[in-house]
Short mmCIF file of N, CA, C and O in Angstrom, two decimals:
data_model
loop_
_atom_site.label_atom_id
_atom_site.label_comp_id
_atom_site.label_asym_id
_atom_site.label_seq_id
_atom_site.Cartn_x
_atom_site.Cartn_y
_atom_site.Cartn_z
N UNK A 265 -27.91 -39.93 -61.40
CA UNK A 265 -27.62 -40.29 -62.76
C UNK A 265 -26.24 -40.93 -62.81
O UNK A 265 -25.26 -40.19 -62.72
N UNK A 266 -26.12 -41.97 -62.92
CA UNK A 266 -24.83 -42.95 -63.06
C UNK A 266 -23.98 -42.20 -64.30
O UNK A 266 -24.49 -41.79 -65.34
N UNK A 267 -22.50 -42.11 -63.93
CA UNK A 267 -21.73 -41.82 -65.54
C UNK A 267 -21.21 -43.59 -65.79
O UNK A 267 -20.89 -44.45 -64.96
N UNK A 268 -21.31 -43.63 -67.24
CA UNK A 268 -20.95 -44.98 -67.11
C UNK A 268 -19.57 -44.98 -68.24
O UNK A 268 -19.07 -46.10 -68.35
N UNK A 269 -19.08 -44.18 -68.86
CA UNK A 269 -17.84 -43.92 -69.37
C UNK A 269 -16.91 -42.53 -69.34
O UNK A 269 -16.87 -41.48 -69.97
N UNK A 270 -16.03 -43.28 -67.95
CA UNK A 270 -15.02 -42.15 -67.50
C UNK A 270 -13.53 -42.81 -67.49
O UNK A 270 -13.20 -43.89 -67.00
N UNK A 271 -12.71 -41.83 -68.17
CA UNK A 271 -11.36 -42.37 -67.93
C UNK A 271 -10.68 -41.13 -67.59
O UNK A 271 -10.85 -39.93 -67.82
N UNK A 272 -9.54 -42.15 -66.68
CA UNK A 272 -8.42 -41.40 -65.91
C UNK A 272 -7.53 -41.03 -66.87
O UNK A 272 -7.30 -41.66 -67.90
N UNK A 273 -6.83 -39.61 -66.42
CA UNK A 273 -6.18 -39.30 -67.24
C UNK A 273 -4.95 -40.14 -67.11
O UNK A 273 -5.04 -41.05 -66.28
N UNK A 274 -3.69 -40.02 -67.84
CA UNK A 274 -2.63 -41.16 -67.82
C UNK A 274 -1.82 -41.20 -66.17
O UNK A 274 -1.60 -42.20 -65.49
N UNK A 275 -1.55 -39.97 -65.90
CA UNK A 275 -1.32 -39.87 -64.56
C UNK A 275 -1.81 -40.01 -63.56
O UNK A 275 -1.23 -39.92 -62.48
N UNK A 276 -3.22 -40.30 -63.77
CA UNK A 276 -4.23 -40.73 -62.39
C UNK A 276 -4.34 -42.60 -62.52
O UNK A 276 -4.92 -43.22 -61.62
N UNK A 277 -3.88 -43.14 -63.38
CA UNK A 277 -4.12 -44.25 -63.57
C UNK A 277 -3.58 -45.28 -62.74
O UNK A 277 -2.56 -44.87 -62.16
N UNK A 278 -3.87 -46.40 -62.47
CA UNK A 278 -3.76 -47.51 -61.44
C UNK A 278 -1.91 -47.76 -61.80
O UNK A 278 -1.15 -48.11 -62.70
N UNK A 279 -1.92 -47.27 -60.36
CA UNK A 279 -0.29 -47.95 -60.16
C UNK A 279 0.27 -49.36 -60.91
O UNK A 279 -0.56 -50.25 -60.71
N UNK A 280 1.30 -49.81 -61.63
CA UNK A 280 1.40 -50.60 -62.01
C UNK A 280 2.29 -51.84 -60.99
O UNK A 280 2.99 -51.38 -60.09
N UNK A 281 2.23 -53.11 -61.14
CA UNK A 281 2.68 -53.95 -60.07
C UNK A 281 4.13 -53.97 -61.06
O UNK A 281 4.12 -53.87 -62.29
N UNK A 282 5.49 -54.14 -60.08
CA UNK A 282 6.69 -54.12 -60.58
C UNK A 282 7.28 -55.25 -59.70
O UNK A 282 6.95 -55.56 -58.56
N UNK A 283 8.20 -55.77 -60.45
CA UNK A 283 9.07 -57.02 -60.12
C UNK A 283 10.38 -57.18 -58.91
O UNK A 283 10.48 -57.90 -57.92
N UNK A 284 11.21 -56.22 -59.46
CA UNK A 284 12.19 -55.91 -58.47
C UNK A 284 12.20 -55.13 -57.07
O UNK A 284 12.06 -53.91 -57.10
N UNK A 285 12.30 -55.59 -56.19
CA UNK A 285 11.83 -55.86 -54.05
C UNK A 285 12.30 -54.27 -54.25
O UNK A 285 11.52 -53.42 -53.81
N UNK A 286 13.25 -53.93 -54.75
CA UNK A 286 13.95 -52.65 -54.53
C UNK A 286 12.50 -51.04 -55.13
O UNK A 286 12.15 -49.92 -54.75
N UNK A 287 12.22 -51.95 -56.13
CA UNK A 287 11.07 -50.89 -56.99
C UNK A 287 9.97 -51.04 -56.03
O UNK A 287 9.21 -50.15 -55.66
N UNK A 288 9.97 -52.27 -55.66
CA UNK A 288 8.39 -52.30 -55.14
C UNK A 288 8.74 -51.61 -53.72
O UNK A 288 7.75 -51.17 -53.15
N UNK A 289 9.88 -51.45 -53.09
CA UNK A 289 9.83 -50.14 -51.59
C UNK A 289 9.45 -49.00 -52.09
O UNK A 289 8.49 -48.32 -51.75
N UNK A 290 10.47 -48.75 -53.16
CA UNK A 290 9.84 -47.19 -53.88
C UNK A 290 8.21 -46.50 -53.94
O UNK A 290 7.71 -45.41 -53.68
N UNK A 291 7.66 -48.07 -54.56
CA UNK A 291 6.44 -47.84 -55.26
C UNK A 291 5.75 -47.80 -53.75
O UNK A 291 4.91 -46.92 -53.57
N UNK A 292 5.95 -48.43 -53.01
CA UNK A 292 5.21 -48.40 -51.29
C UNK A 292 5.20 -47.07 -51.00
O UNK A 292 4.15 -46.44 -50.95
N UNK A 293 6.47 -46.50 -50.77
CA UNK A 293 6.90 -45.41 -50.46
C UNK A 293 5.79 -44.17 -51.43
O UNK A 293 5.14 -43.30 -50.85
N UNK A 294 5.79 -44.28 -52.36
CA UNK A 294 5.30 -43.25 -53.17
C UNK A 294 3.61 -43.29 -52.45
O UNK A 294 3.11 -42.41 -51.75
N UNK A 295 3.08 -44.43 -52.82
CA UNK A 295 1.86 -44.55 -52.19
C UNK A 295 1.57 -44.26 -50.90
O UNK A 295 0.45 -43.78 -50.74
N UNK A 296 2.11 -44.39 -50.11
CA UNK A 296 1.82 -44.40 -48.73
C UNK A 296 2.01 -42.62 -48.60
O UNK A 296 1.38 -41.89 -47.84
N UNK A 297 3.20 -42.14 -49.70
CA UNK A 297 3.12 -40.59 -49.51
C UNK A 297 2.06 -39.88 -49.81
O UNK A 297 1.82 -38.85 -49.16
N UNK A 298 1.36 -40.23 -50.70
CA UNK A 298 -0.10 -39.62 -51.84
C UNK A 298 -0.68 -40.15 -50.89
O UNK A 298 -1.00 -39.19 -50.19
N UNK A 299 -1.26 -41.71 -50.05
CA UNK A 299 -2.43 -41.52 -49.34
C UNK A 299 -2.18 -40.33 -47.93
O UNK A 299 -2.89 -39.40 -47.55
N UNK A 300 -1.00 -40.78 -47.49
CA UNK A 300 -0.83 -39.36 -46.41
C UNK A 300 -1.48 -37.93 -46.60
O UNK A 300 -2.08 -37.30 -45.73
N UNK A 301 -1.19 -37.44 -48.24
CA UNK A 301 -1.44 -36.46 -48.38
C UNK A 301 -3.19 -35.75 -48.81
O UNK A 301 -3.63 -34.60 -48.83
N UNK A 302 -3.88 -37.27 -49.15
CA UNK A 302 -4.91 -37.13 -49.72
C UNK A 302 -5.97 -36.60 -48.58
O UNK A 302 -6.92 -35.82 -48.59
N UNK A 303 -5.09 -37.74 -47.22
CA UNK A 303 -5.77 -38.00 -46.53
C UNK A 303 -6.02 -36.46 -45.44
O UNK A 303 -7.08 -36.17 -44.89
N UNK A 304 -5.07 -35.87 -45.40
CA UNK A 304 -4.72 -34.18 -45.09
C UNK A 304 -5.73 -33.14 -45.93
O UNK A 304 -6.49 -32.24 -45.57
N UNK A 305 -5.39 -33.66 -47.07
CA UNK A 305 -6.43 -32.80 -47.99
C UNK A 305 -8.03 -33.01 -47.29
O UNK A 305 -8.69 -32.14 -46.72
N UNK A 306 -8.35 -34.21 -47.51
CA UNK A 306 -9.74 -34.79 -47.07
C UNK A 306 -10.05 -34.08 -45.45
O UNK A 306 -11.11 -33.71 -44.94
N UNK A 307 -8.92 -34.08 -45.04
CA UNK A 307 -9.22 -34.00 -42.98
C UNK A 307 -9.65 -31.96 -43.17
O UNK A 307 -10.41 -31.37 -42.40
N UNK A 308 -9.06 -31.45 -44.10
CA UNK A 308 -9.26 -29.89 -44.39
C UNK A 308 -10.38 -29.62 -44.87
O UNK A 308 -11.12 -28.72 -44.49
N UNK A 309 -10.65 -30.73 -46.12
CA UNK A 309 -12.37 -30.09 -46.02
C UNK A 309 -13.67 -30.79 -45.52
O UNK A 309 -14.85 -30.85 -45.86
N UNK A 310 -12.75 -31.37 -44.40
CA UNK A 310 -14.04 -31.62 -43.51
C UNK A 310 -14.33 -33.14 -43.25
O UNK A 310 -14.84 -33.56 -42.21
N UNK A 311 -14.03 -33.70 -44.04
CA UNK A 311 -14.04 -34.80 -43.89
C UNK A 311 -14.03 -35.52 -42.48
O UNK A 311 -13.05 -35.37 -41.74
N UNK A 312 -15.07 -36.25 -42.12
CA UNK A 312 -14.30 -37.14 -41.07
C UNK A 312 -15.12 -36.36 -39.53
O UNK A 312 -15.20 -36.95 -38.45
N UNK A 313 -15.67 -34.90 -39.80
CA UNK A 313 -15.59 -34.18 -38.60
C UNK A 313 -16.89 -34.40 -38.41
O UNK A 313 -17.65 -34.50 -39.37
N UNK A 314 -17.43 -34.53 -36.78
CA UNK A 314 -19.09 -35.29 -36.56
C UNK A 314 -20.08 -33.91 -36.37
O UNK A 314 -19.98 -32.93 -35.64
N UNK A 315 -21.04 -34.29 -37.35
CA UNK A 315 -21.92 -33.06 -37.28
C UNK A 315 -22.48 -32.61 -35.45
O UNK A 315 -22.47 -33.25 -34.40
N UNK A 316 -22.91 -31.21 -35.82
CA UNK A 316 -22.88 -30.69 -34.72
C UNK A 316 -24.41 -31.52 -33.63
O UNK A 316 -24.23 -31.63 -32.42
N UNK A 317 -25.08 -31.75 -33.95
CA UNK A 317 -26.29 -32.00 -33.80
C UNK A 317 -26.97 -33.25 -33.43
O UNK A 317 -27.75 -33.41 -32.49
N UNK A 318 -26.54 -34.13 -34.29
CA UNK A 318 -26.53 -35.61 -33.43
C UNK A 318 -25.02 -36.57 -33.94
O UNK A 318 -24.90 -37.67 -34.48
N UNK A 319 -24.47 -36.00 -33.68
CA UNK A 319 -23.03 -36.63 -33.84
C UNK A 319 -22.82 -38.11 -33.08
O UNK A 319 -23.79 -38.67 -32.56
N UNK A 320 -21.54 -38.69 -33.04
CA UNK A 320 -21.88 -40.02 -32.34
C UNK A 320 -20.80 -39.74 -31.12
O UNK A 320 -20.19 -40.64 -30.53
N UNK A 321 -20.72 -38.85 -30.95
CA UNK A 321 -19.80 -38.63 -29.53
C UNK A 321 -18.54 -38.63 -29.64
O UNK A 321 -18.03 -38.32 -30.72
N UNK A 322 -17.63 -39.03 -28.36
CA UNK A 322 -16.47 -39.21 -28.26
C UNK A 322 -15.93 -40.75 -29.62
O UNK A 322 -15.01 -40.91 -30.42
N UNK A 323 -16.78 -41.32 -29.31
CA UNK A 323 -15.89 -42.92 -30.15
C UNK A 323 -15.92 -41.86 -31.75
O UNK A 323 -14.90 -41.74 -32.42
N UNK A 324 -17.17 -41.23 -32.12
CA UNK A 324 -16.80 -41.57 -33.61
C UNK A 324 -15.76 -40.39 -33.99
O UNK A 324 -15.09 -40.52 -35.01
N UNK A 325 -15.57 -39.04 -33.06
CA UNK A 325 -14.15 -38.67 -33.18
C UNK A 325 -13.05 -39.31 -33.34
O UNK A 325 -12.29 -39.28 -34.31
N UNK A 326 -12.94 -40.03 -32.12
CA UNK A 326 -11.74 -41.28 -32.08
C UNK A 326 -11.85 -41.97 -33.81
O UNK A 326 -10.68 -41.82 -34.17
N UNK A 327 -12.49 -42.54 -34.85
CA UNK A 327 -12.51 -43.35 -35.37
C UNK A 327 -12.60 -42.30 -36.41
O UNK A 327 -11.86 -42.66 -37.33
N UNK A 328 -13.12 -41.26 -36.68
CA UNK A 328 -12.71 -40.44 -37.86
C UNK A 328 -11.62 -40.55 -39.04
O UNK A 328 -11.75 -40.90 -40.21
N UNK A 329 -10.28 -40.03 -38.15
CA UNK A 329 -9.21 -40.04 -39.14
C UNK A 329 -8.84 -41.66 -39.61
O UNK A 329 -8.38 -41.84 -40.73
N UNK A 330 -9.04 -42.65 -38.84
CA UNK A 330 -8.93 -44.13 -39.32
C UNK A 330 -9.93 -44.29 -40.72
O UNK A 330 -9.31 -44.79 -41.66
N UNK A 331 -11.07 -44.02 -40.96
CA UNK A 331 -12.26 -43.64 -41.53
C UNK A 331 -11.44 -43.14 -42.78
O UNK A 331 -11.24 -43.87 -43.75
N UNK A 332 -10.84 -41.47 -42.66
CA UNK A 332 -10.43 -40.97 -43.73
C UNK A 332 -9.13 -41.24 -44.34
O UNK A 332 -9.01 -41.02 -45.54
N UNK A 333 -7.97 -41.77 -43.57
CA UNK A 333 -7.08 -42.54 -43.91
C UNK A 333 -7.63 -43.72 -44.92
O UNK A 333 -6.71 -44.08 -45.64
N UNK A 334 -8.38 -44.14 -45.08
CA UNK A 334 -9.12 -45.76 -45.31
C UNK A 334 -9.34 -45.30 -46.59
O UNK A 334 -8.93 -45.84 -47.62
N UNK A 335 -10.48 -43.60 -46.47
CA UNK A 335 -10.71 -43.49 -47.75
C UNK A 335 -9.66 -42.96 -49.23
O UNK A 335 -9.65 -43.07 -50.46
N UNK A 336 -8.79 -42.30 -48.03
CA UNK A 336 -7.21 -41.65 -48.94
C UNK A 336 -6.48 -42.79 -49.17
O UNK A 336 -5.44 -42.64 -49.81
N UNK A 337 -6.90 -44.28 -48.67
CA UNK A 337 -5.74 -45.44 -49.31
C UNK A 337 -6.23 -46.09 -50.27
O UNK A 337 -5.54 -46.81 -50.98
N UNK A 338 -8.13 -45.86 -50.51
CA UNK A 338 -8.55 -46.64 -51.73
C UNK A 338 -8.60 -45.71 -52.87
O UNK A 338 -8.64 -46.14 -54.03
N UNK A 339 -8.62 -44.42 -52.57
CA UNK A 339 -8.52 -43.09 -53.67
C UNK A 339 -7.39 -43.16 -54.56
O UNK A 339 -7.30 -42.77 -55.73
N UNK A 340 -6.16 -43.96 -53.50
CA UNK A 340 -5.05 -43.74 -54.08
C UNK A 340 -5.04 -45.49 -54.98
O UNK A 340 -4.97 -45.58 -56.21
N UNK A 341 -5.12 -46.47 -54.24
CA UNK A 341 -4.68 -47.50 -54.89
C UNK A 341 -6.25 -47.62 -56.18
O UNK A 341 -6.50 -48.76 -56.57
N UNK A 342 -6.88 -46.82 -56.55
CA UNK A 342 -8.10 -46.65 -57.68
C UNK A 342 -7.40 -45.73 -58.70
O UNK A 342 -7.95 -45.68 -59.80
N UNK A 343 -6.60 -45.19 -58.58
CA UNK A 343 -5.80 -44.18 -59.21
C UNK A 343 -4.96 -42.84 -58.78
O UNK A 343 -3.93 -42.31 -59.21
N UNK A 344 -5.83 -42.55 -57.78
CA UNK A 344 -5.50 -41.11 -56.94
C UNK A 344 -5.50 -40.10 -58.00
O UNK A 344 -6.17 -40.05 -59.04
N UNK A 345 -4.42 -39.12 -57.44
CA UNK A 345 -4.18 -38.07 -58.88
C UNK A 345 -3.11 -37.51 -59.39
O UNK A 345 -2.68 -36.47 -59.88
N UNK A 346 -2.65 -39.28 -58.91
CA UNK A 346 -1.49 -39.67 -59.59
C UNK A 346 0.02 -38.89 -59.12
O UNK A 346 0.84 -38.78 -60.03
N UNK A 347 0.29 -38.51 -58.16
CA UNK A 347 1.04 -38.10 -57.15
C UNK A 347 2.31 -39.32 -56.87
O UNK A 347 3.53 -39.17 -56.90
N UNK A 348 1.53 -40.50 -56.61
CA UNK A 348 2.10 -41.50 -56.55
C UNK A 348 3.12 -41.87 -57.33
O UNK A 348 4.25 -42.20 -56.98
N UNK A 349 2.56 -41.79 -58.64
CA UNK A 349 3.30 -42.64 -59.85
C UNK A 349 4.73 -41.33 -60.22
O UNK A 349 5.84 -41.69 -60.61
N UNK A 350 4.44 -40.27 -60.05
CA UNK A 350 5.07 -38.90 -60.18
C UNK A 350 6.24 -39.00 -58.88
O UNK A 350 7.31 -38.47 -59.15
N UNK A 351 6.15 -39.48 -57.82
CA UNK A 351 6.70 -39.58 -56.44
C UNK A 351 7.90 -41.12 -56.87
O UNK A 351 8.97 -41.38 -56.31
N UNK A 352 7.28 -41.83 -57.91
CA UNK A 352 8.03 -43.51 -57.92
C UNK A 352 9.21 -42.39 -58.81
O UNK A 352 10.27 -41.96 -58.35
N UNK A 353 8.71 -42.14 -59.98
CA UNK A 353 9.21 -41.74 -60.92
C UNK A 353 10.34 -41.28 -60.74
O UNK A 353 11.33 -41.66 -61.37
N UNK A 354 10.36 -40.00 -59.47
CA UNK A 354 11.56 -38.96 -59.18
C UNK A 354 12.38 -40.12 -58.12
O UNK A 354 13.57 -39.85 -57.97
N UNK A 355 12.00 -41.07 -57.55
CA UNK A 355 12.64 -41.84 -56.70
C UNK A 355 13.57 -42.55 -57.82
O UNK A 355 14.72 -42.26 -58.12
N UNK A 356 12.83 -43.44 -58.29
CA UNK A 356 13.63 -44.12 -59.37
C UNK A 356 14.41 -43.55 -60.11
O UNK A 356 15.49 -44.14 -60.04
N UNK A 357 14.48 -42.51 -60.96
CA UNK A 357 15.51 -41.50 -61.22
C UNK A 357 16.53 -41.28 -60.61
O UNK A 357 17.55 -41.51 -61.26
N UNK A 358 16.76 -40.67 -58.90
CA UNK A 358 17.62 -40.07 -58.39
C UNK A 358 18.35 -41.30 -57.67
O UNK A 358 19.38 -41.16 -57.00
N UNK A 359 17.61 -42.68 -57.94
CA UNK A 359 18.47 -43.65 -57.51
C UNK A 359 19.33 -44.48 -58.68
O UNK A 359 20.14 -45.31 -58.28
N UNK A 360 19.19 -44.30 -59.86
CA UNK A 360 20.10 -44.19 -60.79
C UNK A 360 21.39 -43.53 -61.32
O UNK A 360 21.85 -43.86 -62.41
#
């Protein structure tokens, strides 16, 4: 059953694009911290790990965490849960 009207709350919402080289390291920085972390979250419950039974061997171990990294960088740049924007926020602050 498709949902076809869902909104993010204000803090999960799509990173906004910013002007100044200095904001936009921040805003890198923040992101790259939330997908790190998503991506930890995801690797804990399981994510990524090859079933016991017909699994694809050694390669698709190897290629797992690339896999769940991939999915913790589009989670985040779709909105995430908003970690990111919370992470720019305290940066930008304490560099004022």
């Amino acid at each position: 059953m498709p949902v076809s009207n869902v909104s993010l709350p204000s803090a999960a919402a799509p990173l906004q694009q910013v002007a100044d080289p200095r904001d936009t390291m921040l805003r890198q920085a923040a992101i790259d911290l939330e997908a790190s972390f998503l991506s930890e979250m995801l690797k804990s419950a399981g994510l990524g790990k090859s079933p016991e039974a017909f699994g694809g061997g050694s390669g698709e171990d190897q290629f797992a965490s690339l896999l769940v990294n991939e999915q913790a960088r589009a989670m985040v740049e779709s909105g995430g849960i908003g970690l990111a924007e919370s992470i720019y926020n305290s940066l930008k602050e304490a560099q004022e």
